[in-house]
PDB file of C-alpha atoms and ligand atoms in Angstrom:
ATOM      1  CA  MET A   1       0.000   0.000   0.000  1.00 47.00           C
ATOM      2  CA  LYS A   2       2.791   2.361   0.989  1.00 50.00           C
ATOM      3  CA  LYS A   3       4.450   1.765  -2.342  1.00 51.00           C
ATOM      4  CA  ILE A   4       1.284   2.509  -4.290  1.00 49.00           C
ATOM      5  CA  ILE A   5       0.781   5.709  -2.377  1.00 51.00           C
ATOM      6  CA  GLY A   6       4.408   6.553  -2.994  1.00 51.00           C
ATOM      7  CA  ILE A   7       3.931   6.100  -6.734  1.00 48.00           C
ATOM      8  CA  LEU A   8       0.702   8.061  -6.653  1.00 50.00           C
ATOM      9  CA  PHE A   9       2.433  10.795  -4.741  1.00 53.00           C
ATOM     10  CA  VAL A  10       5.282  11.004  -7.207  1.00 48.00           C
ATOM     11  CA  SER A  11       3.026  10.968 -10.244  1.00 48.00           C
ATOM     12  CA  LEU A  12       0.651  13.472  -8.719  1.00 53.00           C
ATOM     13  CA  THR A  13       3.478  15.730  -7.697  1.00 51.00           C
ATOM     14  CA  LEU A  14       4.880  15.599 -11.212  1.00 43.00           C
ATOM     15  CA  GLN A  15       1.480  16.124 -12.710  1.00 46.00           C
ATOM     16  CA  LEU A  16       0.629  19.013 -10.444  1.00 48.00           C
ATOM     17  CA  SER A  17       3.867  20.766  -9.946  1.00 44.00           C
ATOM     18  CA  GLY A  18       5.924  19.657 -12.934  1.00 38.00           C
ATOM     19  CA  CYS A  19       4.121  21.887 -15.356  1.00 45.00           C
ATOM     20  CA  ALA A  20       2.229  24.176 -13.034  1.00 73.00           C
ATOM     21  CA  THR A  21       3.315  27.734 -12.722  1.00 81.00           C
ATOM     22  CA  THR A  22       0.616  30.286 -12.147  1.00 85.00           C
ATOM     23  CA  THR A  23       2.055  33.320 -13.903  1.00 88.00           C
ATOM     24  CA  ASN A  24       3.651  34.145 -17.247  1.00 85.00           C
ATOM     25  CA  SER A  25       7.373  34.644 -17.173  1.00 80.00           C
ATOM     26  CA  SER A  26       8.205  38.332 -17.549  1.00 83.00           C
ATOM     27  CA  VAL A  27      10.971  40.835 -16.811  1.00 83.00           C
ATOM     28  CA  SER A  28      10.934  39.753 -13.171  1.00 83.00           C
ATOM     29  CA  GLY A  29      11.884  36.226 -14.268  1.00 82.00           C
ATOM     30  CA  VAL A  30       9.644  34.300 -11.861  1.00 87.00           C
ATOM     31  CA  ASN A  31       8.861  30.831 -13.234  1.00 82.00           C
ATOM     32  CA  ARG A  32       9.195  28.307 -10.405  1.00 82.00           C
ATOM     33  CA  SER A  33       7.013  25.196 -10.705  1.00 82.00           C
ATOM     34  CA  GLN A  34       4.424  25.055  -7.957  1.00 82.00           C
ATOM     35  CA  PHE A  35       2.686  22.423  -5.867  1.00 77.00           C
ATOM     36  CA  LEU A  36      -1.008  23.198  -6.295  1.00 80.00           C
ATOM     37  CA  LEU A  37      -3.127  20.332  -5.060  1.00 77.00           C
ATOM     38  CA  MET A  38      -6.149  22.242  -3.800  1.00 78.00           C
ATOM     39  CA  PRO A  39      -8.588  23.220  -6.548  1.00 82.00           C
ATOM     40  CA  ALA A  40      -8.418  26.967  -7.198  1.00 86.00           C
ATOM     41  CA  ALA A  41     -12.224  27.220  -6.985  1.00 86.00           C
ATOM     42  CA  THR A  42     -12.175  25.791  -3.436  1.00 83.00           C
ATOM     43  CA  VAL A  43      -9.492  28.206  -2.312  1.00 85.00           C
ATOM     44  CA  ASP A  44     -11.214  31.205  -3.903  1.00 89.00           C
ATOM     45  CA  LYS A  45     -14.509  30.289  -2.264  1.00 87.00           C
ATOM     46  CA  MET A  46     -12.941  29.993   1.191  1.00 87.00           C
ATOM     47  CA  SER A  47     -11.086  33.232   0.635  1.00 89.00           C
ATOM     48  CA  ALA A  48     -14.171  35.157  -0.508  1.00 92.00           C
ATOM     49  CA  GLN A  49     -16.094  33.917   2.544  1.00 91.00           C
ATOM     50  CA  ALA A  50     -13.319  34.814   4.975  1.00 91.00           C
ATOM     51  CA  TYR A  51     -12.943  38.243   3.365  1.00 95.00           C
ATOM     52  CA  SER A  52     -16.640  39.049   3.570  1.00 94.00           C
ATOM     53  CA  GLU A  53     -16.634  37.996   7.244  1.00 94.00           C
ATOM     54  CA  THR A  54     -13.726  40.374   7.848  1.00 95.00           C
ATOM     55  CA  LEU A  55     -15.648  43.170   6.125  1.00 97.00           C
ATOM     56  CA  SER A  56     -18.789  42.568   8.197  1.00 97.00           C
ATOM     57  CA  LYS A  57     -16.788  42.567  11.422  1.00 96.00           C
ATOM     58  CA  ALA A  58     -15.035  45.797  10.470  1.00 97.00           C
ATOM     59  CA  LYS A  59     -18.359  47.355   9.463  1.00 97.00           C
ATOM     60  CA  SER A  60     -19.910  46.474  12.821  1.00 98.00           C
ATOM     61  CA  LYS A  61     -16.940  48.053  14.611  1.00 97.00           C
ATOM     62  CA  SER A  62     -17.169  51.121  12.316  1.00 98.00           C
ATOM     63  CA  THR A  63     -13.597  50.607  11.146  1.00 98.00           C
ATOM     64  CA  LEU A  64     -14.282  49.960   7.461  1.00 98.00           C
ATOM     65  CA  ASN A  65     -13.333  52.700   4.973  1.00 98.00           C
ATOM     66  CA  VAL A  66     -14.027  55.387   7.557  1.00 97.00           C
ATOM     67  CA  ASP A  67     -11.452  57.806   6.137  1.00 98.00           C
ATOM     68  CA  LYS A  68     -12.855  58.491   2.665  1.00 98.00           C
ATOM     69  CA  ALA A  69      -9.773  60.341   1.430  1.00 98.00           C
ATOM     70  CA  MET A  70      -7.516  57.466   2.486  1.00 98.00           C
ATOM     71  CA  TYR A  71      -9.851  54.923   0.920  1.00 98.00           C
ATOM     72  CA  ASN A  72      -9.922  56.835  -2.368  1.00 98.00           C
ATOM     73  CA  ARG A  73      -6.156  57.051  -2.400  1.00 98.00           C
ATOM     74  CA  VAL A  74      -5.620  53.344  -1.669  1.00 98.00           C
ATOM     75  CA  ASN A  75      -8.346  52.367  -4.118  1.00 98.00           C
ATOM     76  CA  GLY A  76      -6.874  54.564  -6.871  1.00 98.00           C
ATOM     77  CA  ILE A  77      -3.395  53.077  -6.442  1.00 98.00           C
ATOM     78  CA  SER A  78      -4.810  49.533  -6.321  1.00 98.00           C
ATOM     79  CA  LYS A  79      -6.874  50.088  -9.486  1.00 98.00           C
ATOM     80  CA  ARG A  80      -3.780  51.167 -11.412  1.00 98.00           C
ATOM     81  CA  LEU A  81      -1.938  48.037 -10.254  1.00 98.00           C
ATOM     82  CA  ILE A  82      -4.885  45.739 -11.008  1.00 98.00           C
ATOM     83  CA  ALA A  83      -5.034  47.178 -14.546  1.00 98.00           C
ATOM     84  CA  GLN A  84      -1.613  45.574 -15.166  1.00 98.00           C
ATOM     85  CA  VAL A  85      -2.209  42.054 -13.823  1.00 98.00           C
ATOM     86  CA  GLY A  86      -3.028  40.662 -17.285  1.00 97.00           C
ATOM     87  CA  VAL A  87       0.680  40.783 -18.156  1.00 96.00           C
ATOM     88  CA  PHE A  88       1.283  38.057 -15.598  1.00 96.00           C
ATOM     89  CA  ARG A  89      -1.949  36.111 -16.017  1.00 95.00           C
ATOM     90  CA  PRO A  90      -4.794  37.130 -18.346  1.00 96.00           C
ATOM     91  CA  ASP A  91      -7.425  35.294 -16.281  1.00 96.00           C
ATOM     92  CA  ALA A  92      -6.776  37.591 -13.317  1.00 97.00           C
ATOM     93  CA  THR A  93      -8.268  40.538 -15.235  1.00 97.00           C
ATOM     94  CA  LYS A  94     -11.626  38.786 -14.733  1.00 97.00           C
ATOM     95  CA  TRP A  95     -11.217  38.201 -10.999  1.00 96.00           C
ATOM     96  CA  ASN A  96     -13.685  39.867  -8.688  1.00 96.00           C
ATOM     97  CA  TRP A  97     -11.125  42.296  -7.225  1.00 98.00           C
ATOM     98  CA  GLU A  98     -12.046  44.126  -4.027  1.00 98.00           C
ATOM     99  CA  VAL A  99     -10.203  46.904  -2.209  1.00 98.00           C
ATOM    100  CA  ASN A 100     -10.876  48.011   1.366  1.00 98.00           C
ATOM    101  CA  VAL A 101      -9.161  49.988   4.108  1.00 98.00           C
ATOM    102  CA  GLU A 102      -9.482  49.025   7.751  1.00 98.00           C
ATOM    103  CA  LYS A 103      -8.866  51.501  10.541  1.00 97.00           C
ATOM    104  CA  ASN A 104      -6.156  49.633  12.425  1.00 95.00           C
ATOM    105  CA  ASP A 105      -2.862  50.870  13.859  1.00 91.00           C
ATOM    106  CA  GLN A 106      -0.884  47.912  12.566  1.00 88.00           C
ATOM    107  CA  LEU A 107       1.452  48.420   9.652  1.00 88.00           C
ATOM    108  CA  ASN A 108      -0.035  45.728   7.499  1.00 90.00           C
ATOM    109  CA  ALA A 109      -1.755  44.865   4.233  1.00 94.00           C
ATOM    110  CA  TYR A 110      -2.766  41.667   2.482  1.00 95.00           C
ATOM    111  CA  CYS A 111      -4.378  40.363  -0.672  1.00 96.00           C
ATOM    112  CA  MET A 112      -6.307  37.126  -0.256  1.00 94.00           C
ATOM    113  CA  PRO A 113      -6.622  34.564  -3.058  1.00 93.00           C
ATOM    114  CA  GLY A 114      -8.811  35.778  -5.896  1.00 95.00           C
ATOM    115  CA  GLY A 115      -7.902  39.450  -5.386  1.00 97.00           C
ATOM    116  CA  LYS A 116      -9.297  40.525  -2.012  1.00 97.00           C
ATOM    117  CA  ILE A 117      -7.166  43.464  -0.884  1.00 98.00           C
ATOM    118  CA  MET A 118      -7.067  44.941   2.610  1.00 97.00           C
ATOM    119  CA  VAL A 119      -4.835  47.827   3.675  1.00 97.00           C
ATOM    120  CA  PHE A 120      -4.570  48.874   7.323  1.00 96.00           C
ATOM    121  CA  SER A 121      -4.622  52.598   8.040  1.00 97.00           C
ATOM    122  CA  GLY A 122      -1.496  52.210  10.191  1.00 93.00           C
ATOM    123  CA  LEU A 123       0.524  51.330   7.107  1.00 93.00           C
ATOM    124  CA  VAL A 124      -0.464  54.580   5.415  1.00 95.00           C
ATOM    125  CA  GLU A 125      -0.096  56.794   8.471  1.00 94.00           C
ATOM    126  CA  LYS A 126       2.775  55.470  10.548  1.00 91.00           C
ATOM    127  CA  ILE A 127       5.450  55.548   7.865  1.00 91.00           C
ATOM    128  CA  SER A 128       3.914  58.471   5.928  1.00 93.00           C
ATOM    129  CA  ALA A 129       3.908  56.231   2.891  1.00 95.00           C
ATOM    130  CA  THR A 130       4.106  57.945  -0.498  1.00 97.00           C
ATOM    131  CA  ASP A 131       1.895  56.710  -3.355  1.00 98.00           C
ATOM    132  CA  ASP A 132       4.920  54.919  -4.826  1.00 98.00           C
ATOM    133  CA  GLU A 133       5.619  53.199  -1.512  1.00 97.00           C
ATOM    134  CA  LEU A 134       1.998  52.173  -1.051  1.00 98.00           C
ATOM    135  CA  ALA A 135       2.089  50.779  -4.588  1.00 98.00           C
ATOM    136  CA  ALA A 136       5.183  48.768  -3.618  1.00 97.00           C
ATOM    137  CA  VAL A 137       3.364  47.114  -0.679  1.00 96.00           C
ATOM    138  CA  ILE A 138       0.058  46.586  -2.481  1.00 98.00           C
ATOM    139  CA  GLY A 139       1.899  45.345  -5.591  1.00 98.00           C
ATOM    140  CA  HIS A 140       3.774  42.850  -3.429  1.00 96.00           C
ATOM    141  CA  GLU A 141       0.528  41.611  -1.884  1.00 96.00           C
ATOM    142  CA  ILE A 142      -1.205  41.366  -5.279  1.00 98.00           C
ATOM    143  CA  ALA A 143       1.758  39.307  -6.484  1.00 97.00           C
ATOM    144  CA  HIS A 144       1.122  36.753  -3.698  1.00 95.00           C
ATOM    145  CA  ALA A 145      -2.432  36.362  -5.062  1.00 96.00           C
ATOM    146  CA  LEU A 146      -1.317  36.146  -8.706  1.00 97.00           C
ATOM    147  CA  ARG A 147       1.222  33.458  -7.826  1.00 95.00           C
ATOM    148  CA  GLU A 148      -1.459  31.683  -5.746  1.00 94.00           C
ATOM    149  CA  HIS A 149       0.900  31.380  -2.809  1.00 92.00           C
ATOM    150  CA  GLY A 150      -2.082  30.926  -0.486  1.00 89.00           C
ATOM    151  CA  ARG A 151      -3.263  27.931  -2.493  1.00 88.00           C
ATOM    152  CA  GLU A 152       0.239  26.546  -2.463  1.00 88.00           C
ATOM    153  CA  ARG A 153       0.507  26.905   1.314  1.00 84.00           C
ATOM    154  CA  MET A 154      -2.927  25.330   1.811  1.00 81.00           C
ATOM    155  CA  SER A 155      -1.945  22.422  -0.466  1.00 81.00           C
ATOM    156  CA  GLN A 156       1.188  21.794   1.545  1.00 80.00           C
ATOM    157  CA  ALA A 157      -0.726  22.051   4.816  1.00 77.00           C
ATOM    158  CA  TYR A 158      -3.346  19.643   3.508  1.00 74.00           C
ATOM    159  CA  VAL A 159      -0.760  16.992   2.743  1.00 75.00           C
ATOM    160  CA  GLN A 160       0.979  17.548   6.065  1.00 75.00           C
ATOM    161  CA  GLN A 161      -2.239  17.361   8.025  1.00 72.00           C
ATOM    162  CA  PHE A 162      -4.101  14.605   6.244  1.00 73.00           C
ATOM    163  CA  GLY A 163      -1.192  12.674   4.822  1.00 69.00           C
ATOM    164  CA  LEU A 164      -0.581  10.734   1.678  1.00 60.00           C
ATOM    165  CA  GLN A 165      -3.751   8.628   2.042  1.00 65.00           C
ATOM    166  CA  ALA A 166      -5.810  11.768   1.617  1.00 65.00           C
ATOM    167  CA  LEU A 167      -3.719  12.658  -1.373  1.00 55.00           C
ATOM    168  CA  ALA A 168      -4.313   9.190  -2.848  1.00 56.00           C
ATOM    169  CA  ALA A 169      -8.043   9.685  -2.325  1.00 62.00           C
ATOM    170  CA  VAL A 170      -7.789  12.937  -4.209  1.00 56.00           C
ATOM    171  CA  VAL A 171      -6.245  11.072  -7.125  1.00 47.00           C
ATOM    172  CA  THR A 172      -8.820   8.298  -7.203  1.00 53.00           C
ATOM    173  CA  LYS A 173     -11.859  10.480  -6.581  1.00 55.00           C
ATOM    174  CA  GLY A 174     -10.577  13.452  -8.470  1.00 48.00           C
ATOM    175  CA  ALA A 175     -11.635  15.913  -5.808  1.00 49.00           C
ATOM    176  CA  ILE A 176     -10.807  16.894  -2.284  1.00 50.00           C
ATOM    177  CA  GLY A 177     -13.075  15.478   0.428  1.00 47.00           C
ATOM    178  CA  GLY A 178     -15.638  18.035   1.574  1.00 46.00           C
ATOM    179  CA  ALA A 179     -15.431  17.981   5.359  1.00 42.00           C
ATOM    180  CA  ALA A 180     -11.704  18.530   5.548  1.00 45.00           C
ATOM    181  CA  VAL A 181     -11.687  21.849   3.768  1.00 46.00           C
ATOM    182  CA  LYS A 182     -15.215  23.065   4.399  1.00 44.00           C
ATOM    183  CA  GLY A 183     -15.881  26.448   5.830  1.00 40.00           C
ATOM    184  CA  ALA A 184     -14.289  29.834   5.683  1.00 39.00           C
ATOM    185  CA  GLY A 185     -12.910  29.295   9.190  1.00 50.00           C
ATOM    186  CA  LEU A 186     -10.323  26.837   7.974  1.00 55.00           C
ATOM    187  CA  GLY A 187      -9.665  28.966   4.916  1.00 56.00           C
ATOM    188  CA  SER A 188      -8.784  32.069   6.826  1.00 58.00           C
ATOM    189  CA  GLN A 189      -6.968  30.026   9.463  1.00 59.00           C
ATOM    190  CA  LEU A 190      -4.780  28.486   6.784  1.00 60.00           C
ATOM    191  CA  PHE A 191      -4.320  31.785   5.001  1.00 63.00           C
ATOM    192  CA  PHE A 192      -3.265  33.768   8.044  1.00 63.00           C
ATOM    193  CA  ALA A 193      -1.542  31.055  10.050  1.00 61.00           C
ATOM    194  CA  LEU A 194       0.851  29.858   7.399  1.00 68.00           C
ATOM    195  CA  PRO A 195       3.514  32.391   6.567  1.00 71.00           C
ATOM    196  CA  ASN A 196       4.821  32.596   3.033  1.00 78.00           C
ATOM    197  CA  GLY A 197       8.174  30.955   2.533  1.00 81.00           C
ATOM    198  CA  ARG A 198      11.296  32.875   1.648  1.00 84.00           C
ATOM    199  CA  GLU A 199      11.071  31.932  -2.017  1.00 87.00           C
ATOM    200  CA  GLN A 200       7.430  33.028  -2.180  1.00 90.00           C
ATOM    201  CA  GLU A 201       8.437  36.357  -0.651  1.00 91.00           C
ATOM    202  CA  ARG A 202      11.205  36.768  -3.205  1.00 91.00           C
ATOM    203  CA  GLU A 203       8.779  36.072  -6.042  1.00 94.00           C
ATOM    204  CA  SER A 204       6.297  38.615  -4.725  1.00 95.00           C
ATOM    205  CA  ASP A 205       9.007  41.223  -4.323  1.00 95.00           C
ATOM    206  CA  ARG A 206      10.012  40.744  -7.955  1.00 95.00           C
ATOM    207  CA  ILE A 207       6.542  40.572  -9.506  1.00 96.00           C
ATOM    208  CA  GLY A 208       5.312  43.372  -7.227  1.00 97.00           C
ATOM    209  CA  LEU A 209       8.161  45.608  -8.350  1.00 97.00           C
ATOM    210  CA  GLU A 210       7.421  44.987 -12.026  1.00 97.00           C
ATOM    211  CA  LEU A 211       3.681  45.409 -11.513  1.00 98.00           C
ATOM    212  CA  ALA A 212       4.214  48.786  -9.818  1.00 98.00           C
ATOM    213  CA  ALA A 213       6.626  49.937 -12.546  1.00 98.00           C
ATOM    214  CA  ARG A 214       4.149  48.981 -15.271  1.00 98.00           C
ATOM    215  CA  ALA A 215       1.479  50.979 -13.438  1.00 98.00           C
ATOM    216  CA  GLY A 216       3.767  54.037 -13.448  1.00 98.00           C
ATOM    217  CA  PHE A 217       5.051  53.873  -9.862  1.00 98.00           C
ATOM    218  CA  ASN A 218       8.720  54.536  -9.154  1.00 98.00           C
ATOM    219  CA  PRO A 219      10.513  51.207  -8.513  1.00 96.00           C
ATOM    220  CA  ASP A 220      13.002  52.884  -6.148  1.00 96.00           C
ATOM    221  CA  ALA A 221      10.136  53.241  -3.668  1.00 96.00           C
ATOM    222  CA  ALA A 222      10.331  49.532  -2.810  1.00 94.00           C
ATOM    223  CA  VAL A 223      13.735  50.164  -1.269  1.00 93.00           C
ATOM    224  CA  THR A 224      12.723  53.281   0.690  1.00 93.00           C
ATOM    225  CA  LEU A 225       9.642  51.417   1.890  1.00 92.00           C
ATOM    226  CA  TRP A 226      11.707  48.610   3.411  1.00 88.00           C
ATOM    227  CA  GLN A 227      14.095  51.136   4.922  1.00 87.00           C
ATOM    228  CA  LYS A 228      11.187  52.961   6.562  1.00 88.00           C
ATOM    229  CA  MET A 229       9.798  49.641   7.796  1.00 84.00           C
ATOM    230  CA  SER A 230      13.166  48.685   9.280  1.00 81.00           C
ATOM    231  CA  ALA A 231      13.432  52.021  11.042  1.00 82.00           C
ATOM    232  CA  LYS A 232      10.013  51.346  12.595  1.00 78.00           C
ATOM    233  CA  SER A 233      11.091  47.927  13.806  1.00 68.00           C
ATOM    234  CA  LYS A 234      13.197  49.387  16.599  1.00 66.00           C
ATOM    235  CA  GLY A 235      11.114  49.043  19.736  1.00 61.00           C
ATOM    236  CA  ALA A 236       7.885  47.404  18.604  1.00 60.00           C
ATOM    237  CA  PRO A 237       8.321  45.699  15.221  1.00 62.00           C
ATOM    238  CA  PRO A 238       5.407  46.228  12.842  1.00 65.00           C
ATOM    239  CA  GLU A 239       3.186  43.238  12.157  1.00 67.00           C
ATOM    240  CA  PHE A 240       4.193  43.257   8.501  1.00 72.00           C
ATOM    241  CA  LEU A 241       7.854  42.790   9.384  1.00 72.00           C
ATOM    242  CA  SER A 242       7.191  39.622  11.381  1.00 72.00           C
ATOM    243  CA  THR A 243       6.181  37.926   8.132  1.00 73.00           C
ATOM    244  CA  HIS A 244       8.322  40.134   5.884  1.00 76.00           C
ATOM    245  CA  PRO A 245      11.805  40.551   7.320  1.00 71.00           C
ATOM    246  CA  ALA A 246      13.467  43.581   5.725  1.00 67.00           C
ATOM    247  CA  SER A 247      16.734  41.763   5.282  1.00 72.00           C
ATOM    248  CA  ALA A 248      19.786  43.122   3.497  1.00 76.00           C
ATOM    249  CA  ASN A 249      19.228  40.384   0.891  1.00 82.00           C
ATOM    250  CA  ARG A 250      15.736  41.560   0.202  1.00 85.00           C
ATOM    251  CA  ILE A 251      16.782  45.178  -0.306  1.00 88.00           C
ATOM    252  CA  ALA A 252      19.792  44.128  -2.432  1.00 90.00           C
ATOM    253  CA  ASP A 253      17.551  41.985  -4.633  1.00 91.00           C
ATOM    254  CA  LEU A 254      15.107  44.865  -5.165  1.00 93.00           C
ATOM    255  CA  LYS A 255      17.958  47.271  -5.917  1.00 94.00           C
ATOM    256  CA  ALA A 256      19.330  44.852  -8.511  1.00 94.00           C
ATOM    257  CA  LEU A 257      15.983  44.422 -10.255  1.00 94.00           C
ATOM    258  CA  ALA A 258      15.007  48.108 -10.242  1.00 95.00           C
ATOM    259  CA  PRO A 259      17.053  49.095 -13.344  1.00 95.00           C
ATOM    260  CA  LYS A 260      15.444  46.245 -15.315  1.00 96.00           C
ATOM    261  CA  VAL A 261      11.910  47.453 -14.654  1.00 97.00           C
ATOM    262  CA  ARG A 262      12.795  51.148 -14.904  1.00 97.00           C
ATOM    263  CA  PRO A 263      12.094  51.304 -18.685  1.00 97.00           C
ATOM    264  CA  LEU A 264       8.576  49.964 -17.959  1.00 97.00           C
ATOM    265  CA  TYR A 265       8.110  52.755 -15.419  1.00 98.00           C
ATOM    266  CA  GLU A 266       9.393  55.409 -17.856  1.00 97.00           C
ATOM    267  CA  ALA A 267       7.112  54.097 -20.606  1.00 97.00           C
ATOM    268  CA  ALA A 268       4.088  54.109 -18.285  1.00 96.00           C
ATOM    269  CA  LYS A 269       4.864  57.667 -17.164  1.00 94.00           C
ATOM    270  CA  ALA A 270       5.248  58.849 -20.776  1.00 93.00           C
ATOM    271  CA  LYS A 271       1.787  57.456 -21.587  1.00 86.00           C
ATOM    272  CA  LYS A 272       0.059  59.378 -18.799  1.00 76.00           C
TER     273      LYS A 272
HETATM  274 ZN1   ZN B 301       4.825  38.873   1.287  1.00 82.94          ZN
END
């Protein structure tokens, strides 16, 4: 039995990850093969449910989009970024994108699978983020969604939690068992509890930088953003930094890629 599962696992892994990469290769050069066991529709459904629960909670606490000027600013920047996602994956232009701002002192932002963006007011206020810097963060978060890093993390967690037998059942039945992944609770739990890996972060930095440049935002802002974040980490480190260490590597990588996406930025600016 073990052997059969082993073979199933290998063939499934090859089948799923051997040819699966969620985004088109572009200037940023991201083309890693991915392990995507969970059906995208399942992940998107869980994500949409968890997001709408977050919105209702924020609404009931009167913390949702309370600062209209800030909301308009964040929404405007996000819209420009979203207009460029087709370069990386044409299907994402048809996603049901949503943008919201929550009044919350944390320096944080996220984009859930399927394009559900949330920016915390603390991120805008505490580092006096410029439009270019906000575009760098939001672009990075959008890149996580485009690369389906959440789905990848959930797939890995599924295998770890339910084991190879569950995986074998997926192969024979062609679908994931209902009970195990039912409910937005598990969806949001998986999404928020599992941090992105270092490679996923690197991919999002690169795609986010290109996305922002294509939308006409200065790529140098990614570097100043991380420097501002680092400066804030003395004393009480911002939430965002606990999952996004502003390492020297990260800043060096962004600095190295910036000249490559600069022509995209210049072209976008010339068009405006
Ligand atoms: Zn990230």
